[in-house]
């Protein structure tokens, strides 16, 4: 799993049938201390995340393991919205 901050949306009117109706979000991967890496990826949202939220993303075959994404051709999925991150005894992110 990887931490990321949602920074935008991706709109595609022509896409695979199994992607129709799915929200695609632009995510900026984060370091463990919740600072941005400026490495972006597009992920399918399976939890209703919004702009500015910190999320957990899975990639590879794990991205297709959720109930709602079984046969969807995806390499990255948002599986959780993060409430807080504690690193070395200090809170580095809190919603």
Coordinates of C-alpha atoms in Angstrom, one line a residue:
X1 CA 0.0 0.0 0.0
X2 CA 1.1 3.6 -0.7
X3 CA 0.0 6.9 0.8
X4 CA -1.2 9.6 -1.6
X5 CA -3.0 13.0 -1.6
X6 CA -5.8 13.4 -4.2
X7 CA -5.0 16.5 -6.2
X8 CA -7.4 16.2 -9.2
X9 CA -9.7 14.3 -11.4
X10 CA -9.2 12.6 -14.7
X11 CA -12.1 12.6 -17.3
X12 CA -12.2 10.2 -20.1
X13 CA -15.3 10.0 -22.4
X14 CA -14.0 7.1 -24.5
X15 CA -12.9 4.1 -22.4
X16 CA -13.2 0.4 -21.8
X17 CA -16.8 -0.7 -21.0
X18 CA -15.8 -1.9 -17.5
X19 CA -14.5 1.6 -16.7
X20 CA -17.7 3.4 -17.5
X21 CA -19.2 5.1 -14.4
X22 CA -15.9 4.8 -12.4
X23 CA -14.3 7.9 -10.9
X24 CA -10.7 8.4 -11.9
X25 CA -8.6 10.5 -9.5
X26 CA -5.1 12.0 -9.9
X27 CA -3.0 11.2 -6.8
X28 CA 0.3 12.6 -5.7
X29 CA 2.3 9.9 -3.8
X30 CA 3.4 10.8 -0.3
X31 CA 6.5 10.1 1.8
X32 CA 5.9 8.5 5.3
X33 CA 5.9 12.0 6.8
X34 CA 3.0 13.0 4.5
X35 CA 5.1 15.3 2.3
X36 CA 4.5 15.2 -1.4
X37 CA 6.8 13.4 -3.8
X38 CA 5.5 15.0 -6.9
X39 CA 5.1 11.5 -8.4
X40 CA 1.6 11.3 -9.7
X41 CA -0.6 8.4 -10.8
X42 CA -4.2 7.9 -11.8
X43 CA -6.3 5.6 -9.6
X44 CA -9.8 4.2 -9.6
X45 CA -11.8 5.5 -6.6
X46 CA -13.6 2.7 -4.7
X47 CA -14.2 4.7 -1.4
X48 CA -15.6 8.1 -2.5
X49 CA -12.4 10.1 -1.9
X50 CA -12.3 13.8 -2.6
X51 CA -9.8 16.5 -3.6
X52 CA -7.3 17.1 -0.8
X53 CA -7.9 13.9 1.0
X54 CA -5.0 11.5 2.0
X55 CA -5.7 8.0 0.8
X56 CA -4.2 4.5 0.7
X57 CA -3.6 3.1 -2.8
X58 CA -2.8 -0.4 -3.9
X59 CA -1.2 -1.3 -7.2
X60 CA -0.7 -4.3 -9.4
X61 CA -2.9 -7.4 -9.0
X62 CA -4.0 -6.2 -5.5
X63 CA -5.8 -3.3 -7.2
X64 CA -8.3 -5.7 -8.6
X65 CA -9.0 -7.5 -5.4
X66 CA -11.8 -5.3 -4.0
X67 CA -15.4 -6.6 -4.4
X68 CA -16.3 -3.7 -6.7
X69 CA -13.4 -4.0 -9.0
X70 CA -13.1 -7.7 -9.7
X71 CA -12.8 -7.7 -13.5
X72 CA -11.9 -4.0 -14.1
X73 CA -8.6 -3.5 -15.9
X74 CA -6.8 -1.3 -13.3
X75 CA -3.3 -1.1 -12.0
X76 CA -4.1 1.3 -9.1
X77 CA -7.1 1.6 -6.8
X78 CA -7.9 3.8 -3.8
X79 CA -9.0 1.5 -1.0
X80 CA -9.1 3.8 2.1
X81 CA -9.3 7.4 3.2
X82 CA -6.7 8.1 5.9
X83 CA -7.7 9.7 9.2
X84 CA -4.3 10.1 10.7
X85 CA -0.6 9.1 10.3
X86 CA 1.7 8.7 13.3
X87 CA 5.4 8.4 12.6
X88 CA 8.0 7.8 15.3
X89 CA 5.6 8.9 18.0
X90 CA 4.5 12.1 16.4
X91 CA 1.3 12.8 14.4
X92 CA 2.4 13.9 11.0
X93 CA -1.1 14.0 9.4
X94 CA -4.6 14.4 10.8
X95 CA -7.8 14.8 8.9

